[in-house]
CSV table of C-alpha atoms in Angstrom, one decimal:
chain,number,residue,atom,x,y,z
A,1022,MET,CA,54.8,75.4,-79.4
A,1023,GLU,CA,53.8,72.4,-81.5
A,1024,PHE,CA,53.8,69.1,-80.4
A,1025,THR,CA,56.7,67.1,-81.8
A,1026,GLU,CA,57.1,63.4,-82.3
A,1027,GLY,CA,60.3,61.7,-82.3
A,1028,THR,CA,63.8,60.7,-80.7
A,1029,PHE,CA,65.6,63.7,-79.2
A,1030,THR,CA,68.6,64.5,-77.0
A,1031,ILE,CA,67.8,67.9,-74.7
A,1032,GLU,CA,69.5,70.2,-77.1
A,1033,THR,CA,67.8,68.7,-80.3
A,1034,LEU,CA,64.7,69.0,-78.8
A,1035,ALA,CA,65.3,72.6,-77.3
A,1036,ASN,CA,66.4,73.3,-81.1
A,1037,ALA,CA,63.2,71.7,-82.5
A,1038,LEU,CA,61.0,73.7,-80.2
A,1039,ASN,CA,63.1,77.1,-79.9
A,1040,LEU,CA,63.3,76.7,-76.3
A,1041,THR,CA,65.8,77.1,-73.6
A,1042,ARG,CA,67.3,74.2,-72.3
A,1043,GLY,CA,65.4,74.9,-68.7
A,1044,SER,CA,62.1,75.3,-70.6
A,1045,THR,CA,62.7,72.3,-72.5
A,1046,ILE,CA,63.1,70.1,-69.0
A,1047,ASN,CA,60.0,71.5,-67.9
A,1048,TYR,CA,58.4,70.5,-70.8
A,1049,ILE,CA,59.8,67.1,-70.6
A,1050,SER,CA,58.6,66.9,-67.3
A,1051,LYS,CA,54.9,67.4,-68.3
A,1052,LEU,CA,55.0,64.9,-71.2
A,1053,LYS,CA,56.5,62.5,-68.5
A,1054,LYS,CA,53.1,63.0,-66.1
A,1055,ALA,CA,51.2,62.1,-69.3
A,1056,ASN,CA,53.5,59.1,-70.0
A,1057,LEU,CA,54.0,60.6,-73.5
A,1058,VAL,CA,57.9,59.9,-72.9
A,1059,MET,CA,60.2,57.1,-72.3
A,1060,VAL,CA,63.7,58.3,-71.5
A,1061,SER,CA,66.9,55.9,-71.7
A,1062,GLY,CA,70.2,56.6,-70.8
A,1063,GLY,CA,71.4,59.2,-67.7
A,1064,GLY,CA,74.6,58.7,-65.8
A,1065,ARG,CA,77.5,59.0,-68.1
A,1066,GLN,CA,75.6,58.3,-71.0
A,1067,LYS,CA,73.6,61.0,-72.7
A,1068,LYS,CA,69.7,60.9,-72.3
A,1069,ILE,CA,67.7,60.2,-75.2
A,1070,TYR,CA,63.9,60.9,-75.1
A,1071,LYS,CA,61.2,59.2,-77.2
A,1072,ILE,CA,58.3,61.3,-77.5
A,1073,ARG,CA,55.4,59.7,-78.5
A,1074,SER,CA,51.6,61.5,-78.9
A,1075,LEU,CA,50.1,58.7,-77.5
A,1076,PRO,CA,51.0,57.1,-73.8
A,1077,PHE,CA,53.5,54.4,-73.7
A,1078,ILE,CA,51.5,51.5,-72.3
A,1079,LYS,CA,53.5,49.3,-69.5
A,1080,THR,CA,52.7,45.6,-70.0
A,1081,ASN,CA,53.2,43.0,-67.3
A,1082,GLY,CA,51.8,39.7,-69.0
A,1083,PHE,CA,52.4,36.4,-71.3
A,1084,TYR,CA,55.2,38.3,-73.5
A,1085,ASP,CA,57.4,40.0,-70.5
A,1086,LEU,CA,57.4,36.8,-68.8
A,1087,VAL,CA,58.5,34.7,-71.8
A,1088,ASN,CA,61.2,37.1,-72.5
A,1089,LYS,CA,62.5,37.6,-68.8
A,1090,TYR,CA,62.7,33.6,-68.6
A,1091,SER,CA,63.3,32.2,-72.4
A,1092,LYS,CA,66.3,32.1,-74.6
A,1093,ILE,CA,63.9,32.7,-77.6
A,1094,LYS,CA,62.8,36.3,-77.2
A,1095,LEU,CA,59.4,37.2,-78.8
A,1096,VAL,CA,58.0,40.3,-80.7
A,1097,PRO,CA,54.7,41.1,-78.9
A,1098,LYS,CA,51.8,40.6,-81.0
A,1099,PHE,CA,49.7,42.9,-78.4
A,1100,ASN,CA,50.1,44.4,-75.4
A,1101,HIS,CA,49.3,42.2,-72.4
A,1102,ILE,CA,48.4,43.8,-69.2
A,1103,VAL,CA,47.2,42.0,-65.9
A,1104,HIS,CA,45.4,43.5,-63.2
A,1105,GLY,CA,46.2,41.2,-60.4
A,1106,SER,CA,48.7,37.9,-60.6
A,1107,TYR,CA,49.4,36.3,-63.6
A,1108,SER,CA,51.4,32.8,-62.9
A,1109,ILE,CA,54.0,30.7,-64.9
A,1110,GLU,CA,51.5,28.0,-65.2
A,1111,LYS,CA,48.8,30.5,-66.7
A,1112,ALA,CA,51.5,32.0,-69.1
A,1113,ILE,CA,52.0,28.3,-70.4
A,1114,ILE,CA,48.6,28.0,-71.3
A,1115,ASP,CA,48.5,31.3,-73.1
A,1116,GLY,CA,51.6,30.5,-75.1
A,1117,LEU,CA,49.8,27.3,-76.1
A,1118,PHE,CA,46.6,29.5,-77.2
A,1119,ILE,CA,49.3,31.8,-79.4
A,1120,GLY,CA,50.0,28.6,-80.7
A,1121,ASP,CA,52.5,29.6,-83.5
A,1122,ALA,CA,56.1,27.4,-83.5
A,1123,ARG,CA,58.0,30.1,-82.2
A,1124,THR,CA,55.8,30.9,-79.4
A,1125,LEU,CA,55.7,27.3,-78.5
A,1126,GLU,CA,59.3,27.4,-78.3
A,1127,ALA,CA,59.8,30.2,-76.5
A,1128,THR,CA,56.9,29.0,-73.9
A,1129,SER,CA,58.6,25.7,-73.5
A,1130,TYR,CA,61.4,27.6,-71.3
A,1131,LEU,CA,58.8,28.1,-68.8
A,1132,PHE,CA,58.9,24.9,-67.8
A,1133,LYS,CA,62.0,25.3,-65.9
A,1134,GLN,CA,60.1,28.3,-63.8
A,1135,VAL,CA,57.1,25.8,-62.9
A,1136,LYS,CA,56.4,25.0,-59.2
A,1137,ASN,CA,53.0,24.3,-59.0
A,1138,TRP,CA,52.1,21.6,-60.9
A,1139,PRO,CA,48.8,21.0,-60.0
A,1140,ARG,CA,47.8,24.4,-61.0
A,1141,LEU,CA,49.4,23.9,-64.6
A,1142,MET,CA,47.1,20.7,-64.8
A,1143,ASN,CA,44.0,22.1,-63.6
A,1144,LEU,CA,44.2,24.9,-65.9
A,1145,ALA,CA,45.4,22.5,-68.9
A,1146,LYS,CA,42.2,20.5,-68.2
A,1147,LYS,CA,40.0,23.8,-68.0
A,1148,PHE,CA,41.4,24.8,-71.4
A,1149,HIS,CA,41.1,21.2,-72.9
A,1150,LYS,CA,44.8,21.5,-73.3
A,1151,SER,CA,46.3,18.8,-71.1
A,1152,ASP,CA,47.9,16.6,-74.1
A,1153,GLU,CA,49.5,19.9,-75.6
A,1154,VAL,CA,51.0,20.7,-72.1
A,1155,ARG,CA,52.5,17.0,-71.9
A,1156,LYS,CA,54.0,17.3,-75.4
A,1157,LEU,CA,55.5,20.9,-74.9
A,1158,TYR,CA,56.8,19.7,-71.7
A,1159,GLU,CA,58.4,16.8,-73.3
A,1160,LYS,CA,59.8,18.9,-76.2
A,1161,ALA,CA,61.2,21.2,-73.2
A,1162,ARG,CA,63.0,18.2,-71.3
A,1163,ALA,CA,64.7,16.8,-74.6
A,1164,ASN,CA,65.7,20.3,-75.3
A,1165,PHE,CA,67.1,21.5,-72.1
A,1166,LYS,CA,67.4,20.7,-67.9
A,1167,CYS,CA,63.9,21.8,-66.6
A,1168,ARG,CA,61.9,20.7,-63.4
A,1169,LYS,CA,60.3,17.2,-63.5
A,1170,MET,CA,56.6,16.8,-64.1
A,1171,PRO,CA,55.3,14.7,-61.2
A,1172,LYS,CA,54.5,11.1,-62.6
A,1173,ARG,CA,50.9,11.4,-61.9
A,1174,TYR,CA,50.5,14.0,-64.6
A,1175,LEU,CA,52.4,12.1,-67.5
A,1176,ASN,CA,50.9,9.8,-70.0
A,1177,LYS,CA,47.3,10.5,-69.0
A,1178,ASN,CA,45.1,9.8,-71.7
B,339,MET,CA,31.7,60.4,-66.9
B,340,ILE,CA,34.2,57.6,-66.5
B,341,THR,CA,37.9,57.9,-66.0
B,342,VAL,CA,40.5,55.3,-66.9
B,343,GLN,CA,41.3,54.6,-63.8
B,344,ASP,CA,37.4,54.4,-62.7
B,345,GLN,CA,37.4,51.9,-65.8
B,346,GLU,CA,40.1,49.6,-64.7
B,347,GLU,CA,38.9,49.3,-61.1
B,348,LEU,CA,35.2,49.0,-62.0
B,349,PHE,CA,36.4,45.8,-64.3
B,350,GLU,CA,38.2,44.5,-61.5
B,351,LEU,CA,35.3,44.9,-59.0
B,352,ILE,CA,33.3,43.5,-61.3
B,353,SER,CA,35.6,40.3,-61.5
B,354,ASN,CA,35.2,39.9,-58.0
B,355,TYR,CA,31.0,39.2,-58.7
B,356,LEU,CA,31.7,36.7,-61.9
B,357,GLU,CA,30.6,33.0,-61.3
B,358,GLU,CA,32.8,32.0,-64.1
B,359,ASP,CA,35.8,33.3,-66.2
B,360,VAL,CA,34.4,35.9,-69.1
B,361,GLU,CA,36.3,37.3,-72.0
B,362,CYS,CA,35.0,40.2,-74.1
B,363,PHE,CA,35.9,42.9,-76.5
B,364,ALA,CA,36.4,46.7,-75.7
B,365,LEU,CA,35.0,49.0,-78.7
B,366,GLY,CA,34.1,52.4,-78.6
B,367,GLY,CA,35.1,55.0,-76.0
B,368,THR,CA,36.3,52.2,-73.9
B,369,ALA,CA,38.6,51.0,-76.2
B,370,MET,CA,39.8,54.5,-76.8
B,371,MET,CA,41.0,54.9,-73.2
B,372,PHE,CA,42.8,51.7,-73.4
B,373,TYR,CA,44.8,53.0,-76.3
B,374,GLY,CA,45.1,56.5,-74.8
B,375,TYR,CA,43.4,58.4,-77.0
B,376,LYS,CA,41.1,59.9,-74.4
B,377,ILE,CA,40.7,60.1,-71.1
B,378,THR,CA,37.1,59.8,-69.9
B,379,THR,CA,33.9,58.4,-71.5
B,380,LYS,CA,30.2,58.2,-70.9
B,381,ASP,CA,29.8,54.3,-71.6
B,382,ILE,CA,31.6,51.2,-71.6
B,383,ASP,CA,30.8,49.3,-74.8
B,384,LEU,CA,31.5,45.4,-74.7
B,385,VAL,CA,30.9,42.9,-77.1
B,386,PHE,CA,30.9,39.1,-75.9
B,387,LEU,CA,31.2,35.8,-78.2
B,388,THR,CA,28.5,33.8,-76.3
B,389,GLU,CA,25.2,34.4,-75.0
B,390,LYS,CA,26.6,32.5,-71.8
B,391,GLU,CA,29.2,35.0,-71.2
B,392,ARG,CA,26.8,38.0,-71.4
B,393,ILE,CA,24.6,36.5,-69.1
B,394,ILE,CA,27.3,36.0,-66.6
B,395,PHE,CA,28.2,39.7,-67.0
B,396,ILE,CA,25.1,40.9,-66.4
B,397,ASN,CA,24.5,38.9,-63.3
B,398,ALA,CA,27.6,40.6,-61.9
B,399,ILE,CA,26.8,44.3,-62.9
B,400,GLU,CA,22.9,43.4,-61.7
B,401,GLN,CA,24.8,42.4,-58.1
B,402,LEU,CA,26.6,45.6,-58.4
B,403,GLY,CA,22.9,47.6,-58.8
B,404,TYR,CA,23.0,48.3,-62.8
B,405,LYS,CA,19.7,48.1,-64.3
B,406,GLN,CA,18.6,47.5,-67.7
B,407,ILE,CA,17.4,50.5,-69.4
B,408,SER,CA,16.2,51.1,-73.4
B,409,ALA,CA,18.4,52.1,-76.1
B,410,LYS,CA,15.9,54.4,-77.7
B,411,GLY,CA,17.3,58.3,-77.3
B,412,ILE,CA,20.8,57.0,-77.3
B,413,TYR,CA,20.9,55.6,-80.7
B,414,SER,CA,19.5,56.9,-84.0
B,415,GLU,CA,16.2,55.4,-85.2
B,416,LYS,CA,18.0,54.4,-88.1
B,417,THR,CA,20.7,52.3,-86.2
B,418,LEU,CA,18.0,50.8,-84.0
B,419,LEU,CA,16.0,49.1,-86.9
B,420,ASN,CA,18.9,46.8,-87.0
B,421,GLN,CA,18.2,43.5,-85.0
B,422,GLN,CA,21.3,43.3,-83.4
B,423,ARG,CA,21.2,46.1,-80.7
B,424,PRO,CA,22.9,45.9,-77.0
B,425,LEU,CA,21.3,45.3,-74.1
B,426,MET,CA,22.0,48.4,-71.9
B,427,PHE,CA,22.6,49.0,-68.3
B,428,SER,CA,23.0,51.8,-66.0
B,429,ARG,CA,23.7,53.0,-62.6
B,430,GLY,CA,23.7,56.6,-62.1
B,431,ASP,CA,26.1,58.4,-64.8
B,432,GLU,CA,27.7,54.9,-65.8
B,433,ARG,CA,26.2,53.0,-68.4
B,434,PHE,CA,27.1,49.4,-70.1
B,435,ASP,CA,26.2,48.8,-73.8
B,436,LEU,CA,26.6,45.1,-74.1
B,437,PHE,CA,26.8,43.5,-77.8
B,438,LEU,CA,26.6,39.6,-78.6
B,439,LYS,CA,28.7,39.1,-81.4
B,440,ASN,CA,27.3,41.9,-83.9
B,441,ILE,CA,27.2,45.3,-83.4
B,442,PHE,CA,24.3,46.6,-85.7
B,443,GLY,CA,25.5,44.0,-88.3
B,444,PHE,CA,29.0,44.3,-88.0
B,445,GLN,CA,30.1,40.9,-87.6
B,446,ILE,CA,32.8,40.3,-84.7
B,447,ASP,CA,34.3,37.0,-86.5
B,448,GLU,CA,37.8,35.0,-87.0
B,449,ASN,CA,39.5,38.1,-88.8
B,450,ILE,CA,38.7,40.3,-85.6
B,451,ILE,CA,39.0,37.9,-82.9
B,452,PHE,CA,42.8,37.5,-83.5
B,453,ASP,CA,43.8,40.8,-84.7
B,454,PHE,CA,43.3,42.9,-81.5
B,455,PHE,CA,45.6,45.7,-79.8
B,456,ALA,CA,45.8,44.7,-76.1
B,457,ARG,CA,44.3,42.3,-73.7
B,458,HIS,CA,43.8,43.0,-70.1
B,459,ASP,CA,43.1,40.8,-67.9
B,460,PHE,CA,41.3,41.2,-64.3
B,461,ILE,CA,42.3,38.6,-62.3
B,462,THR,CA,40.7,38.4,-58.7
B,463,LYS,CA,38.3,35.2,-57.7
B,464,LYS,CA,37.3,34.9,-61.6
B,465,GLU,CA,39.1,36.4,-64.6
B,466,LEU,CA,37.8,39.1,-66.7
B,467,ILE,CA,39.8,39.1,-69.9
B,468,VAL,CA,38.9,42.2,-71.9
B,469,LYS,CA,40.7,42.4,-75.6
B,470,VAL,CA,40.7,45.8,-77.2
B,471,LEU,CA,39.9,45.9,-81.1
B,472,ASN,CA,42.4,47.3,-83.2
B,473,LYS,CA,42.2,51.5,-84.2
B,474,GLU,CA,40.7,50.5,-87.6
B,475,TYR,CA,37.8,48.8,-86.2
B,476,ILE,CA,37.3,51.6,-84.0
B,477,VAL,CA,36.8,53.9,-86.5
B,478,LEU,CA,34.6,51.9,-88.7
B,479,LEU,CA,32.3,51.1,-85.9
B,480,LYS,CA,32.1,54.7,-84.8
B,481,SER,CA,30.9,55.3,-88.0
B,482,VAL,CA,28.5,52.5,-88.1
B,483,THR,CA,27.1,53.6,-84.8
B,484,ASN,CA,26.1,57.5,-85.4
B,485,ARG,CA,25.9,58.1,-81.8
B,486,GLU,CA,26.2,61.7,-80.6
B,487,LYS,CA,30.1,62.3,-80.2
B,488,ASP,CA,31.1,59.6,-82.4
B,489,PHE,CA,32.3,61.9,-85.3
B,490,GLU,CA,33.9,63.6,-82.5
B,491,ASP,CA,35.8,60.8,-81.2
B,492,ILE,CA,36.6,59.8,-85.2
B,493,GLN,CA,38.2,62.8,-85.5
B,494,THR,CA,40.3,62.6,-82.0
B,495,ILE,CA,41.8,59.1,-83.1
B,496,VAL,CA,42.5,60.6,-86.5
B,497,LYS,CA,44.1,63.8,-84.8
B,498,LYS,CA,46.3,61.7,-82.7
B,499,ASP,CA,47.2,58.8,-84.3
B,500,LYS,CA,49.3,59.4,-88.0
B,501,HIS,CA,49.5,55.7,-88.7
B,502,LEU,CA,45.9,54.8,-89.2
B,503,ASP,CA,45.6,52.1,-92.1
B,504,TRP,CA,42.6,53.4,-94.2
B,505,ASP,CA,42.8,50.9,-96.7
B,506,LYS,CA,42.2,48.1,-93.9
B,507,ILE,CA,39.5,50.4,-92.8
B,508,ILE,CA,38.0,50.1,-96.0
B,509,ASP,CA,38.7,46.5,-96.6
B,510,GLU,CA,36.9,45.4,-93.8
B,511,ALA,CA,33.7,47.7,-94.5
B,512,ILE,CA,33.5,45.8,-97.8
B,513,ARG,CA,33.9,42.4,-96.2
B,514,GLN,CA,31.0,43.3,-93.9
B,515,LYS,CA,28.5,44.9,-96.3
B,516,GLU,CA,26.7,41.8,-96.3
B,517,ASN,CA,26.0,41.7,-93.0
B,518,ASN,CA,25.2,45.8,-92.8
B,519,GLN,CA,24.1,47.4,-95.7
B,520,TRP,CA,24.8,50.8,-94.5
B,521,ILE,CA,27.9,50.3,-93.7
B,522,LEU,CA,29.9,51.6,-96.8
B,523,LEU,CA,27.5,54.6,-96.9
B,524,ASP,CA,27.9,55.7,-93.5
B,525,LEU,CA,32.1,55.2,-93.8
B,526,GLU,CA,31.9,57.4,-96.8
B,527,GLU,CA,29.6,60.1,-95.2
B,528,LYS,CA,32.2,60.2,-92.3
B,529,MET,CA,35.4,60.1,-94.7
B,530,ASN,CA,33.7,63.0,-96.8
B,531,GLU,CA,33.2,65.1,-93.2
B,532,LEU,CA,36.9,64.1,-92.4
B,533,LYS,CA,37.9,65.5,-95.7
B,534,LYS,CA,37.4,69.1,-94.5
B,535,SER,CA,40.1,68.8,-92.0
B,536,ILE,CA,42.7,66.0,-93.0
B,537,PHE,CA,44.1,64.7,-96.1
B,538,LEU,CA,42.2,61.2,-97.6
B,539,PRO,CA,43.9,60.2,-101.3
B,540,SER,CA,41.1,60.1,-103.6
B,541,LYS,CA,41.9,56.4,-104.3
B,542,LEU,CA,40.1,55.4,-101.2
B,543,PHE,CA,37.0,57.1,-102.0
B,544,LYS,CA,37.3,55.4,-105.4
B,545,LYS,CA,37.6,52.0,-103.8
B,546,LEU,CA,34.5,52.8,-101.9
B,547,TYR,CA,32.3,54.1,-105.0
B,548,GLU,CA,33.6,51.2,-107.0
B,549,GLU,CA,31.9,48.8,-104.1
B,550,GLN,CA,28.7,50.8,-103.9
B,551,ASP,CA,27.9,50.4,-107.5
């Protein structure tokens, strides 16, 4: 039996591998353990199996956070995996470092979620991004309703 | 041998001992494990952009009991003639090869810094950011380092990944030839070996030969 990459249902995979339905389910189960298959559907929908020769990488970083909170969705430029806790404030700084117009626009939506302003401004100071954070915040405030930055952090040179 | 889980736990542990945040790039077996090309490696290869970050990292691993060792016997004589050798640290079976901005003449410059595959943030007291180099650079670097099993690793990548961009590999080798005079020859040697098991279009070799002349 040869390893097959592609998108299948149980029936098409069984056909491609020349296996019975039961053996195909067992085969998929083995692939799942190796993280080589992604399943969508189920219940009333037919299950669709995406099979790849390399493991699917589960990300939980910048792009996941931005795509969760922003109206503007981004296609990840890289896989971002965080081991530990990743905050909204750190994501804003990362967005500034990535720096292209669409990323900045999407990042600005994160200001709606900022709770810890001192953390944001300390990070901004550490990475020399204070002015850019303020600029992005002002842009966000002009475009949509979002949380207010404490006065002590505004207009500092 | 270091498994994927060992590697991630080790990075997390190291981040606890860092005095400041550190950013580095993973290459070789380490990068291959992050990709999913293989499940174990003998050594952890990292490249740092500044000496300060490498020193902070070394201080952390020394606190964990890693001792510096010689590169002789691990890298070939020809490879060691290059000035840009790694600092190597080991503890039991585990070994770190720590490069600074340059891997035997292969320069980690802006082109490569902004073109990476994945970023792993290990956040504890301090932050250890490990960026994983793109697969094309991994193959090219494996051709340069010439260690035992490096060719096997290239074969593994080629076998598992059908979307390898050979033009990108050759273009990068050409770009780097000023820094490493052997890079084109090393790559050609590996490609000739690979040709026995996979199809590589002759235009790729033509491009290489034109640059060698």
